[in-house]
Amino acid sequence: MKLFVSDGNPHCLKVLAVAELTGVKCDICHASDDERLVPFLSHPVRPVLLLPCGQHLFKANPICLYFLEVSGRDVCDLTSQWLEWEAAELQEEATVVDIVLWAALYPLLSNSSFLPGEWFEQVNALPVCQTVAQRVQQQKSLESLKRFLQKQPLPPARCRNEDAEREMTDEEIQAAGATWSRGLADRPTPAERRHPIQAILQYLRCSGAVLTADVQLSYGRLRGWNALFVCGTDEYGTATENKAREEGLSPQEICDKYHAVHASIYKWFQIDFDHFGRTTTEKQTEIAQDIFWRLYDRGFLIPDTVDQLHCENCQRFLADRFVEGICPNCRYPEARGDQCDKCGRLINAVELKDPQCKVCKRTPVVRSSAHLFLDLPKLESQLEQWLEQSMSTGNWTSNARHITRSWLRDGLKPRCITRDLRWGTPVPHPDFSGKVFYVWFDAPIGYLSITASYTDEWEKWWKNPEKVELYNFMAKDNVPFHSVVFPCSLLGAQDNYTLVSNLIATEYLNYEDTKFSKSRGVGVFGDMAKDTDIPSDVWRFYLLYLRPEGQDSAFSWADMALKNNSELLNNLGNFINRAGMFASKFFEGRVPQMELQQEDKRLLAQVGFELRQYIQLLDRVRIRDALKCILNISRHGNQYIQVNEPWKKIKGGDEDRLRAGTVTGVSVNVACLLSAMLRPYMPAVSATIREQLCAPANCADAMFQGAGSFVCTLPAGHRIGTISPLFQKLEAEQIESLKRRFGGQQVTATVPASPSATIETSANPERAKQLLQEVAEQGDRVRALKAQKAEKTLITAEVAKLLQLKKQLAAAEGKNPEPSPQKGKKK
Amino acid sequence: MQKTLSESKRCSPITVKSLPVRSNHGPAALQSPSNRAEQRSCPQWRRANMALMELASLEKSLGFKKANKYSTQGNNKTPILQSNKGAPLIGLVTIASHLVQEAAQPELLGRTAEQRAVVRQWLEYRVTQLDGCPKEDIRSILKELNQYLEDKVYLAGSDFTLADILLYYGVHHIMADLSVQEKEQHMNLSRWFDHIQHYPGIRQHLPLVVVLRNRLYTGGHH
């Protein structure tokens, strides 16, 4: 009989305890949480008992009862009743894990003065429980439990039914009233205020991640973090060289040009970098070469000769993006020399099937060249040890965990870190002169060098793992470089570097059902967002609202208009505007006297609940979900105004007038809270609201402390400013014209990415449509001919025609007229 | 050489729909119309009603002459049996197991310790996983059951037990809403379900769900 348990899982605790108690002998195996042991269950569960008959028991309580029975004891009705209660009632509350954990383990672990009564002490004192608790914790104390908790689905916000309002209990309502009345003046100062130092860094190629990082950073600052936000353009690599050749500029010129373009786009998007740097700096060379030598001296770099593709025509080696071909793993026809966009696996350029030079389209030949490899297998155990620790204490999105694990499972192989190129950080070793570092070795070092360009004290951030918590934001395709390759470089360099503790990866954002890809020039035009006349705050809102957290999501113009009109205009904007207007119209621009009734307190409780949710979610970097809390608050607020009708009551007697005053005063305060909560998402709107309400500068601090509390920040008598509408309606015609203007097909508007993203060509959607049809027809013709095994010359002629059509189509769509089978295939 | 057309056809862009994402949070919509799916997350009053009707049916199946009286408690409307000897019994599984004991049919709880454990496990599965299951998780439950039943006649192997009865009651409203095609996709589950609903004396208050025995959709099963 085998019992599978995992570290830090409270359900394993009970099973082990009962096994110990009953003396039933079984082999206890520690298995990782992700291994699926029960073949028919869709999720891995623990504990699992493999019965002698080969059946699996996958529920803790039946396993306990089984042990009980095997040891010759009876299961009475009462036992089964308690266990049913535990499983059905206690566990059904989504927060069960917290409850079980807290109740069962917290006192045990912390040895604190918390005494839950005699019963607990007695049970706890049993030697059985002591041994078993040790086994589950594995000497790692509370940390080991955190990891288990983090994997649980997020309870309340998730499970809340959209239609059913959460009922506030009387206690909650009373407590909310009490909190509120504390106001700003006499709020208790928490005994201990934490100041985590955070470095939020972001790698430019990952579109959208910048915006996310900005939100997290802004939130962090609201919470009083000492944070540093650096970002930059990664300027080396074959992508840049390609682009430079396309535009007829030198690589340096192209970098200067696009660095400026990006900087202006981010400025427009109100991204609040501490420093927006670049990788083509002396600091970069200095730090990268230092890391290189440290790795070299410690024997983590191994020389080897590599077979490489060499284009005889262009007289050079075709590294990475200079070559395209068919992916050997998934047969995706446009895989690049270093990675396949489709399956995400890394590729050795020589493994590509049917390779062709990106410049001249000829087939390259294989030649050998000497290179240096980072010895990942040698660093693997160190890496695993670090990952274990980082993942168990930090926020890693599940896709980041998953991708990293699958890398480790496949086994690490040495990775080549040098390239036969000219544009890059030079390799300082004399035996490898004339070569440069591979962009994925070099680029993450940019985080360090960009910090160094910003402050001379960069080592306080980067060589300070005890005090600094590092956040990385990216799309999922960049995960392995940040979770495996780069950490290995830093671990191998043995210089006490700060490694990432929070790795937040998003899924892909699609454009109206089409995948966009930066390097293929499909979509992504950050600077176009600027030309749409839609304010950057609205863009930020919509992109964050869509943020592909759990799965891929898609951008659509119509949806953007809908969200703007329904959520921003009719919900959020409407509430804040009404609250302010009542105060200025009915109460001479002052916050009126308030006397809280039960109903007002209920609203306070609801708002307080959403605020706590918001903080919990953002602590776990669930940015999109937290945004919904804001919208929920204004929804509650609108309802509250609607029900209480202050515009009618103001005309009534004294009591009615007081009521109207209370409702207005509470609403204005809710609006003030909203301005603080909106800060990370829509900085300009947030500032406007604060200005209109003349809100005190410190109003956010008070409410964002600890778990969050909604207090009265605008007391009676506070004078507010001029109220004006915050949002504008997006009309159908406007959206239609935007759709037309951006070709309606493969233009995505989001934060920009690598230099190749921005291409200005005049698009012609009408012609494109017609051509699309022709391309399809011509394609059919070619296929038919091939199927009939027609004469070769005939086929070649038809294929040439097809290519010509495709070229025209690409031009008409406003894209780079470079043949690519992708184009014209998807409508 | 240019890639041929047939190859480029495979590289259709990834769309949300084509990715079978199954996460704890992600909606995994059933293929059936949404109004059906909505009915599945049954309201609490209905669940309570269901549990009481189930217990009444179970009593009849077990051959009880006189029906017991039940009440409910708590948000989840957990059933309570006030017996004349001793403390009341709370919870569907506890009460059902108790009834089986009273009716002197302990084999319905399993014949061996192992079998009893398996029966208990599926009973717990019924009240924890199946009851009140959010509609986006129903698909995975159906899949699990279907896979589990692949090589079994009954839930506890080759013997009919209480687990079959209560799980049959529990999935009935789901099965009733499945399309013919969906039932065919979950062939093992449908076979087991059809078998149980025809088991003498079990169906009681529930309407018969039509399960076709011949397959209509070729290649639909995987």
CSV table of N, CA, C and O in Angstrom, one decimal, chain A residues 330-420:
chain,number,residue,atom,x,y,z
A,330,CYS,N,7.2,21.3,-34.4
A,330,CYS,CA,5.7,21.4,-34.7
A,330,CYS,C,5.4,21.7,-36.2
A,330,CYS,O,4.3,21.8,-36.5
A,331,ARG,N,6.5,21.7,-37.0
A,331,ARG,CA,6.3,22.0,-38.4
A,331,ARG,C,5.7,23.3,-38.7
A,331,ARG,O,5.2,23.5,-39.8
A,332,TYR,N,5.8,24.2,-37.8
A,332,TYR,CA,5.4,25.6,-38.1
A,332,TYR,C,6.3,26.2,-39.2
A,332,TYR,O,7.6,26.1,-39.0
A,333,PRO,N,5.8,26.7,-40.3
A,333,PRO,CA,6.7,27.0,-41.4
A,333,PRO,C,7.5,28.3,-41.2
A,333,PRO,O,8.4,28.5,-42.0
A,334,GLU,N,7.2,29.1,-40.2
A,334,GLU,CA,8.0,30.3,-40.1
A,334,GLU,C,8.8,30.4,-38.9
A,334,GLU,O,9.0,31.5,-38.3
A,335,ALA,N,9.3,29.3,-38.5
A,335,ALA,CA,10.1,29.3,-37.3
A,335,ALA,C,11.4,30.0,-37.5
A,335,ALA,O,12.0,30.0,-38.6
A,336,ARG,N,11.9,30.7,-36.5
A,336,ARG,CA,13.2,31.4,-36.7
A,336,ARG,C,14.3,30.5,-36.2
A,336,ARG,O,14.1,29.5,-35.7
A,337,GLY,N,15.5,31.1,-36.4
A,337,GLY,CA,16.7,30.3,-36.1
A,337,GLY,C,16.9,30.0,-34.7
A,337,GLY,O,17.7,29.1,-34.3
A,338,ASP,N,16.3,30.7,-33.8
A,338,ASP,CA,16.5,30.5,-32.4
A,338,ASP,C,15.3,30.0,-31.6
A,338,ASP,O,15.4,29.3,-30.6
A,339,GLN,N,14.1,30.3,-32.1
A,339,GLN,CA,12.9,29.9,-31.4
A,339,GLN,C,11.7,29.8,-32.3
A,339,GLN,O,11.7,30.5,-33.3
A,340,CYS,N,10.8,28.9,-32.0
A,340,CYS,CA,9.6,28.8,-32.8
A,340,CYS,C,8.5,29.6,-32.2
A,340,CYS,O,8.3,29.4,-31.0
A,341,ASP,N,7.9,30.4,-32.9
A,341,ASP,CA,6.8,31.2,-32.4
A,341,ASP,C,5.6,30.4,-32.0
A,341,ASP,O,4.8,30.8,-31.2
A,342,LYS,N,5.4,29.3,-32.7
A,342,LYS,CA,4.2,28.5,-32.5
A,342,LYS,C,4.3,27.6,-31.2
A,342,LYS,O,3.5,27.7,-30.4
A,343,CYS,N,5.4,26.8,-31.2
A,343,CYS,CA,5.4,25.9,-30.0
A,343,CYS,C,6.3,26.4,-28.9
A,343,CYS,O,6.4,25.9,-27.8
A,344,GLY,N,7.0,27.5,-29.2
A,344,GLY,CA,7.8,28.2,-28.1
A,344,GLY,C,9.1,27.5,-27.8
A,344,GLY,O,9.9,27.9,-27.0
A,345,ARG,N,9.4,26.3,-28.5
A,345,ARG,CA,10.6,25.6,-28.2
A,345,ARG,C,11.8,26.3,-28.8
A,345,ARG,O,11.7,26.9,-29.9
A,346,LEU,N,12.9,26.1,-28.2
A,346,LEU,CA,14.2,26.7,-28.8
A,346,LEU,C,14.7,25.8,-29.8
A,346,LEU,O,14.6,24.5,-29.7
A,347,ILE,N,15.3,26.4,-30.8
A,347,ILE,CA,15.7,25.6,-31.9
A,347,ILE,C,17.2,25.9,-32.2
A,347,ILE,O,17.6,27.0,-32.0
A,348,ASN,N,17.9,24.9,-32.7
A,348,ASN,CA,19.2,25.1,-33.2
A,348,ASN,C,19.0,25.3,-34.7
A,348,ASN,O,18.4,24.5,-35.4
A,349,ALA,N,19.6,26.4,-35.2
A,349,ALA,CA,19.3,26.8,-36.5
A,349,ALA,C,19.5,25.7,-37.5
A,349,ALA,O,18.7,25.5,-38.5
A,350,VAL,N,20.5,24.8,-37.3
A,350,VAL,CA,20.8,23.8,-38.3
A,350,VAL,C,19.7,22.7,-38.3
A,350,VAL,O,19.6,21.9,-39.2
A,351,GLU,N,18.9,22.7,-37.2
A,351,GLU,CA,17.8,21.7,-37.2
A,351,GLU,C,16.6,22.1,-38.0
A,351,GLU,O,15.7,21.3,-38.3
A,352,LEU,N,16.5,23.3,-38.4
A,352,LEU,CA,15.4,23.8,-39.2
A,352,LEU,C,15.3,23.1,-40.5
A,352,LEU,O,16.3,22.8,-41.1
A,353,LYS,N,14.1,22.7,-40.8
A,353,LYS,CA,13.9,22.1,-42.1
A,353,LYS,C,13.7,23.2,-43.2
A,353,LYS,O,13.1,24.2,-42.9
A,354,ASP,N,14.3,23.0,-44.3
A,354,ASP,CA,14.1,23.9,-45.4
A,354,ASP,C,14.5,25.3,-45.0
A,354,ASP,O,13.7,26.2,-45.2
A,355,PRO,N,15.7,25.5,-44.5
A,355,PRO,CA,16.1,26.8,-44.1
A,355,PRO,C,16.3,27.8,-45.2
A,355,PRO,O,16.7,27.4,-46.3
A,356,GLN,N,16.1,29.1,-45.0
A,356,GLN,CA,16.5,30.0,-46.0
A,356,GLN,C,16.9,31.3,-45.4
A,356,GLN,O,16.5,31.7,-44.4
A,357,CYS,N,17.9,31.9,-46.1
A,357,CYS,CA,18.5,33.2,-45.6
A,357,CYS,C,17.4,34.3,-45.7
A,357,CYS,O,16.7,34.4,-46.7
A,358,LYS,N,17.3,35.0,-44.6
A,358,LYS,CA,16.2,36.0,-44.6
A,358,LYS,C,16.4,37.1,-45.6
A,358,LYS,O,15.5,37.8,-46.0
A,359,VAL,N,17.7,37.3,-45.9
A,359,VAL,CA,18.0,38.5,-46.7
A,359,VAL,C,17.8,38.1,-48.2
A,359,VAL,O,17.1,38.8,-49.0
A,360,CYS,N,18.5,37.0,-48.6
A,360,CYS,CA,18.6,36.8,-50.1
A,360,CYS,C,17.7,35.6,-50.4
A,360,CYS,O,17.6,35.2,-51.6
A,361,LYS,N,17.1,34.9,-49.4
A,361,LYS,CA,16.2,33.8,-49.7
A,361,LYS,C,16.9,32.6,-50.2
A,361,LYS,O,16.2,31.6,-50.7
A,362,ARG,N,18.2,32.5,-50.2
A,362,ARG,CA,18.9,31.3,-50.7
A,362,ARG,C,19.0,30.3,-49.6
A,362,ARG,O,19.0,30.7,-48.4
A,363,THR,N,19.3,29.1,-50.0
A,363,THR,CA,19.5,28.1,-49.0
A,363,THR,C,20.9,28.1,-48.5
A,363,THR,O,21.8,28.1,-49.3
A,364,PRO,N,21.1,28.3,-47.2
A,364,PRO,CA,22.5,28.3,-46.7
A,364,PRO,C,23.1,27.0,-46.6
A,364,PRO,O,22.5,25.9,-46.7
A,365,VAL,N,24.4,27.0,-46.4
A,365,VAL,CA,25.2,25.8,-46.2
A,365,VAL,C,25.6,25.7,-44.7
A,365,VAL,O,25.6,26.7,-44.0
A,366,VAL,N,26.0,24.5,-44.3
A,366,VAL,CA,26.4,24.3,-42.9
A,366,VAL,C,28.0,24.4,-42.8
A,366,VAL,O,28.7,23.9,-43.6
A,367,ARG,N,28.4,25.2,-41.9
A,367,ARG,CA,29.8,25.4,-41.7
A,367,ARG,C,30.1,25.4,-40.2
A,367,ARG,O,29.2,25.7,-39.4
A,368,SER,N,31.3,25.2,-39.7
A,368,SER,CA,31.5,25.1,-38.3
A,368,SER,C,32.3,26.4,-37.8
A,368,SER,O,33.0,27.0,-38.6
A,369,SER,N,32.0,26.7,-36.5
A,369,SER,CA,32.6,27.9,-36.0
A,369,SER,C,32.7,27.7,-34.5
A,369,SER,O,31.9,27.0,-33.9
A,370,ALA,N,33.7,28.3,-33.8
A,370,ALA,CA,34.0,28.0,-32.4
A,370,ALA,C,33.1,29.0,-31.5
A,370,ALA,O,33.0,30.1,-31.8
A,371,HIS,N,32.5,28.4,-30.5
A,371,HIS,CA,31.6,29.2,-29.6
A,371,HIS,C,31.7,28.8,-28.2
A,371,HIS,O,32.3,27.7,-27.9
A,372,LEU,N,31.2,29.6,-27.3
A,372,LEU,CA,31.2,29.3,-25.9
A,372,LEU,C,29.8,29.0,-25.4
A,372,LEU,O,28.8,29.6,-25.9
A,373,PHE,N,29.7,28.0,-24.6
A,373,PHE,CA,28.4,27.5,-24.1
A,373,PHE,C,28.3,27.7,-22.6
A,373,PHE,O,29.3,27.5,-21.8
A,374,LEU,N,27.2,28.2,-22.1
A,374,LEU,CA,26.9,28.3,-20.7
A,374,LEU,C,26.5,26.9,-20.3
A,374,LEU,O,25.5,26.3,-20.8
A,375,ASP,N,27.2,26.4,-19.3
A,375,ASP,CA,27.0,25.0,-18.8
A,375,ASP,C,25.8,24.9,-17.9
A,375,ASP,O,25.9,24.8,-16.7
A,376,LEU,N,24.6,24.9,-18.5
A,376,LEU,CA,23.4,24.8,-17.7
A,376,LEU,C,23.3,23.5,-16.8
A,376,LEU,O,22.9,23.6,-15.7
A,377,PRO,N,23.7,22.4,-17.4
A,377,PRO,CA,23.6,21.2,-16.6
A,377,PRO,C,24.3,21.2,-15.3
A,377,PRO,O,23.9,20.7,-14.2
A,378,LYS,N,25.5,21.9,-15.3
A,378,LYS,CA,26.3,22.0,-14.1
A,378,LYS,C,25.7,22.9,-13.1
A,378,LYS,O,25.9,22.8,-11.9
A,379,LEU,N,24.8,23.8,-13.6
A,379,LEU,CA,24.2,24.8,-12.6
A,379,LEU,C,22.8,24.3,-12.2
A,379,LEU,O,22.1,25.0,-11.4
A,380,GLU,N,22.4,23.2,-12.8
A,380,GLU,CA,21.0,22.8,-12.6
A,380,GLU,C,20.6,22.6,-11.2
A,380,GLU,O,19.5,23.1,-10.8
A,381,SER,N,21.4,22.0,-10.4
A,381,SER,CA,21.0,21.7,-9.0
A,381,SER,C,20.9,23.0,-8.2
A,381,SER,O,19.9,23.2,-7.4
A,382,GLN,N,21.8,23.9,-8.4
A,382,GLN,CA,21.7,25.2,-7.8
A,382,GLN,C,20.4,25.9,-8.2
A,382,GLN,O,19.8,26.6,-7.4
A,383,LEU,N,20.2,25.8,-9.5
A,383,LEU,CA,19.0,26.5,-10.0
A,383,LEU,C,17.7,26.0,-9.4
A,383,LEU,O,16.8,26.7,-9.0
A,384,GLU,N,17.7,24.6,-9.3
A,384,GLU,CA,16.5,24.0,-8.8
A,384,GLU,C,16.2,24.4,-7.3
A,384,GLU,O,15.1,24.7,-6.9
A,385,GLN,N,17.3,24.5,-6.6
A,385,GLN,CA,17.2,24.9,-5.2
A,385,GLN,C,16.7,26.3,-5.1
A,385,GLN,O,15.8,26.6,-4.3
A,386,TRP,N,17.2,27.2,-5.9
A,386,TRP,CA,16.7,28.5,-5.9
A,386,TRP,C,15.3,28.7,-6.3
A,386,TRP,O,14.5,29.3,-5.7
A,387,LEU,N,14.9,27.9,-7.4
A,387,LEU,CA,13.6,28.0,-7.9
A,387,LEU,C,12.6,27.5,-6.8
A,387,LEU,O,11.5,28.2,-6.6
A,388,GLU,N,12.9,26.5,-6.2
A,388,GLU,CA,12.1,25.9,-5.1
A,388,GLU,C,11.7,27.0,-4.1
A,388,GLU,O,10.6,27.2,-3.8
A,389,GLN,N,12.8,27.7,-3.8
A,389,GLN,CA,12.6,28.8,-2.7
A,389,GLN,C,11.9,30.0,-3.3
A,389,GLN,O,10.9,30.5,-2.7
A,390,SER,N,12.2,30.4,-4.5
A,390,SER,CA,11.6,31.6,-5.1
A,390,SER,C,10.1,31.3,-5.4
A,390,SER,O,9.3,32.2,-5.1
A,391,MET,N,9.8,30.1,-5.9
A,391,MET,CA,8.4,29.9,-6.3
A,391,MET,C,7.6,29.7,-5.0
A,391,MET,O,6.4,30.0,-5.1
A,392,SER,N,8.2,29.2,-4.0
A,392,SER,CA,7.4,29.0,-2.8
A,392,SER,C,7.1,30.2,-2.0
A,392,SER,O,6.1,30.3,-1.2
A,393,THR,N,7.9,31.3,-2.2
A,393,THR,CA,7.7,32.5,-1.4
A,393,THR,C,7.2,33.6,-2.2
A,393,THR,O,6.6,34.5,-1.7
A,394,GLY,N,7.4,33.6,-3.5
A,394,GLY,CA,7.0,34.8,-4.4
A,394,GLY,C,5.8,34.5,-5.2
A,394,GLY,O,5.2,33.4,-5.1
A,395,ASN,N,5.4,35.5,-6.0
A,395,ASN,CA,4.3,35.3,-6.9
A,395,ASN,C,4.8,34.9,-8.2
A,395,ASN,O,5.4,35.7,-8.9
A,396,TRP,N,4.6,33.7,-8.6
A,396,TRP,CA,4.9,33.2,-9.9
A,396,TRP,C,3.5,32.9,-10.6
A,396,TRP,O,2.8,32.1,-10.0
A,397,THR,N,3.2,33.4,-11.7
A,397,THR,CA,2.0,33.0,-12.3
A,397,THR,C,2.1,31.5,-12.7
A,397,THR,O,3.2,31.0,-12.9
A,398,SER,N,0.9,30.9,-12.8
A,398,SER,CA,0.9,29.5,-13.0
A,398,SER,C,1.6,29.1,-14.4
A,398,SER,O,2.3,28.1,-14.5
A,399,ASN,N,1.4,30.0,-15.4
A,399,ASN,CA,2.1,29.6,-16.6
A,399,ASN,C,3.6,29.7,-16.5
A,399,ASN,O,4.3,28.9,-17.1
A,400,ALA,N,4.1,30.7,-15.7
A,400,ALA,CA,5.5,30.8,-15.5
A,400,ALA,C,6.0,29.6,-14.8
A,400,ALA,O,7.1,29.0,-15.2
A,401,ARG,N,5.3,29.1,-13.8
A,401,ARG,CA,5.7,27.9,-13.1
A,401,ARG,C,5.8,26.7,-14.0
A,401,ARG,O,6.7,25.9,-14.1
A,402,HIS,N,4.7,26.6,-14.8
A,402,HIS,CA,4.6,25.5,-15.7
A,402,HIS,C,5.7,25.4,-16.7
A,402,HIS,O,6.3,24.4,-16.9
A,403,ILE,N,5.9,26.6,-17.4
A,403,ILE,CA,6.9,26.6,-18.4
A,403,ILE,C,8.3,26.3,-17.9
A,403,ILE,O,9.1,25.5,-18.4
A,404,THR,N,8.6,26.8,-16.7
A,404,THR,CA,9.9,26.6,-16.1
A,404,THR,C,10.0,25.1,-15.7
A,404,THR,O,11.1,24.5,-16.0
A,405,ARG,N,9.0,24.5,-15.1
A,405,ARG,CA,9.1,23.1,-14.8
A,405,ARG,C,9.3,22.3,-16.0
A,405,ARG,O,10.1,21.3,-16.0
A,406,SER,N,8.6,22.6,-17.1
A,406,SER,CA,8.7,21.7,-18.2
A,406,SER,C,10.1,21.8,-18.8
A,406,SER,O,10.6,20.9,-19.3
A,407,TRP,N,10.7,23.0,-18.7
A,407,TRP,CA,12.1,23.1,-19.1
A,407,TRP,C,13.0,22.2,-18.3
A,407,TRP,O,13.9,21.5,-18.8
A,408,LEU,N,12.8,22.2,-17.0
A,408,LEU,CA,13.7,21.4,-16.1
A,408,LEU,C,13.4,19.9,-16.3
A,408,LEU,O,14.3,19.1,-16.3
A,409,ARG,N,12.1,19.6,-16.6
A,409,ARG,CA,11.8,18.2,-16.8
A,409,ARG,C,12.5,17.7,-18.0
A,409,ARG,O,13.0,16.5,-18.0
A,410,ASP,N,12.5,18.5,-19.1
A,410,ASP,CA,13.2,18.0,-20.3
A,410,ASP,C,14.7,17.9,-20.1
A,410,ASP,O,15.4,17.4,-21.0
A,411,GLY,N,15.2,18.4,-19.0
A,411,GLY,CA,16.7,18.4,-18.8
A,411,GLY,C,17.3,19.6,-19.5
A,411,GLY,O,17.0,19.9,-20.6
A,412,LEU,N,18.3,20.2,-18.8
A,412,LEU,CA,18.9,21.4,-19.3
A,412,LEU,C,20.1,21.0,-20.2
A,412,LEU,O,20.8,20.0,-19.9
A,413,LYS,N,20.3,21.7,-21.2
A,413,LYS,CA,21.5,21.5,-22.1
A,413,LYS,C,22.3,22.7,-22.1
A,413,LYS,O,21.8,23.8,-21.9
A,414,PRO,N,23.6,22.6,-22.4
A,414,PRO,CA,24.5,23.8,-22.5
A,414,PRO,C,23.9,24.7,-23.6
A,414,PRO,O,23.4,24.3,-24.6
A,415,ARG,N,24.0,26.0,-23.3
A,415,ARG,CA,23.4,27.0,-24.3
A,415,ARG,C,24.5,27.9,-24.8
A,415,ARG,O,25.3,28.5,-24.0
A,416,CYS,N,24.5,28.0,-26.1
A,416,CYS,CA,25.5,28.9,-26.7
A,416,CYS,C,25.2,30.3,-26.4
A,416,CYS,O,24.1,30.8,-26.6
A,417,ILE,N,26.3,31.0,-26.0
A,417,ILE,CA,26.0,32.4,-25.6
A,417,ILE,C,26.8,33.4,-26.5
A,417,ILE,O,26.9,34.6,-26.2
A,418,THR,N,27.4,32.9,-27.5
A,418,THR,CA,28.2,33.8,-28.4
A,418,THR,C,27.6,33.6,-29.8
A,418,THR,O,27.0,32.7,-30.2
A,419,ARG,N,27.8,34.7,-30.6
A,419,ARG,CA,27.3,34.7,-32.0
A,419,ARG,C,28.4,35.3,-32.9
A,419,ARG,O,29.1,36.1,-32.5
A,420,ASP,N,28.3,34.8,-34.2
A,420,ASP,CA,29.2,35.4,-35.2
A,420,ASP,C,28.5,36.7,-35.8
A,420,ASP,O,28.1,36.6,-37.0
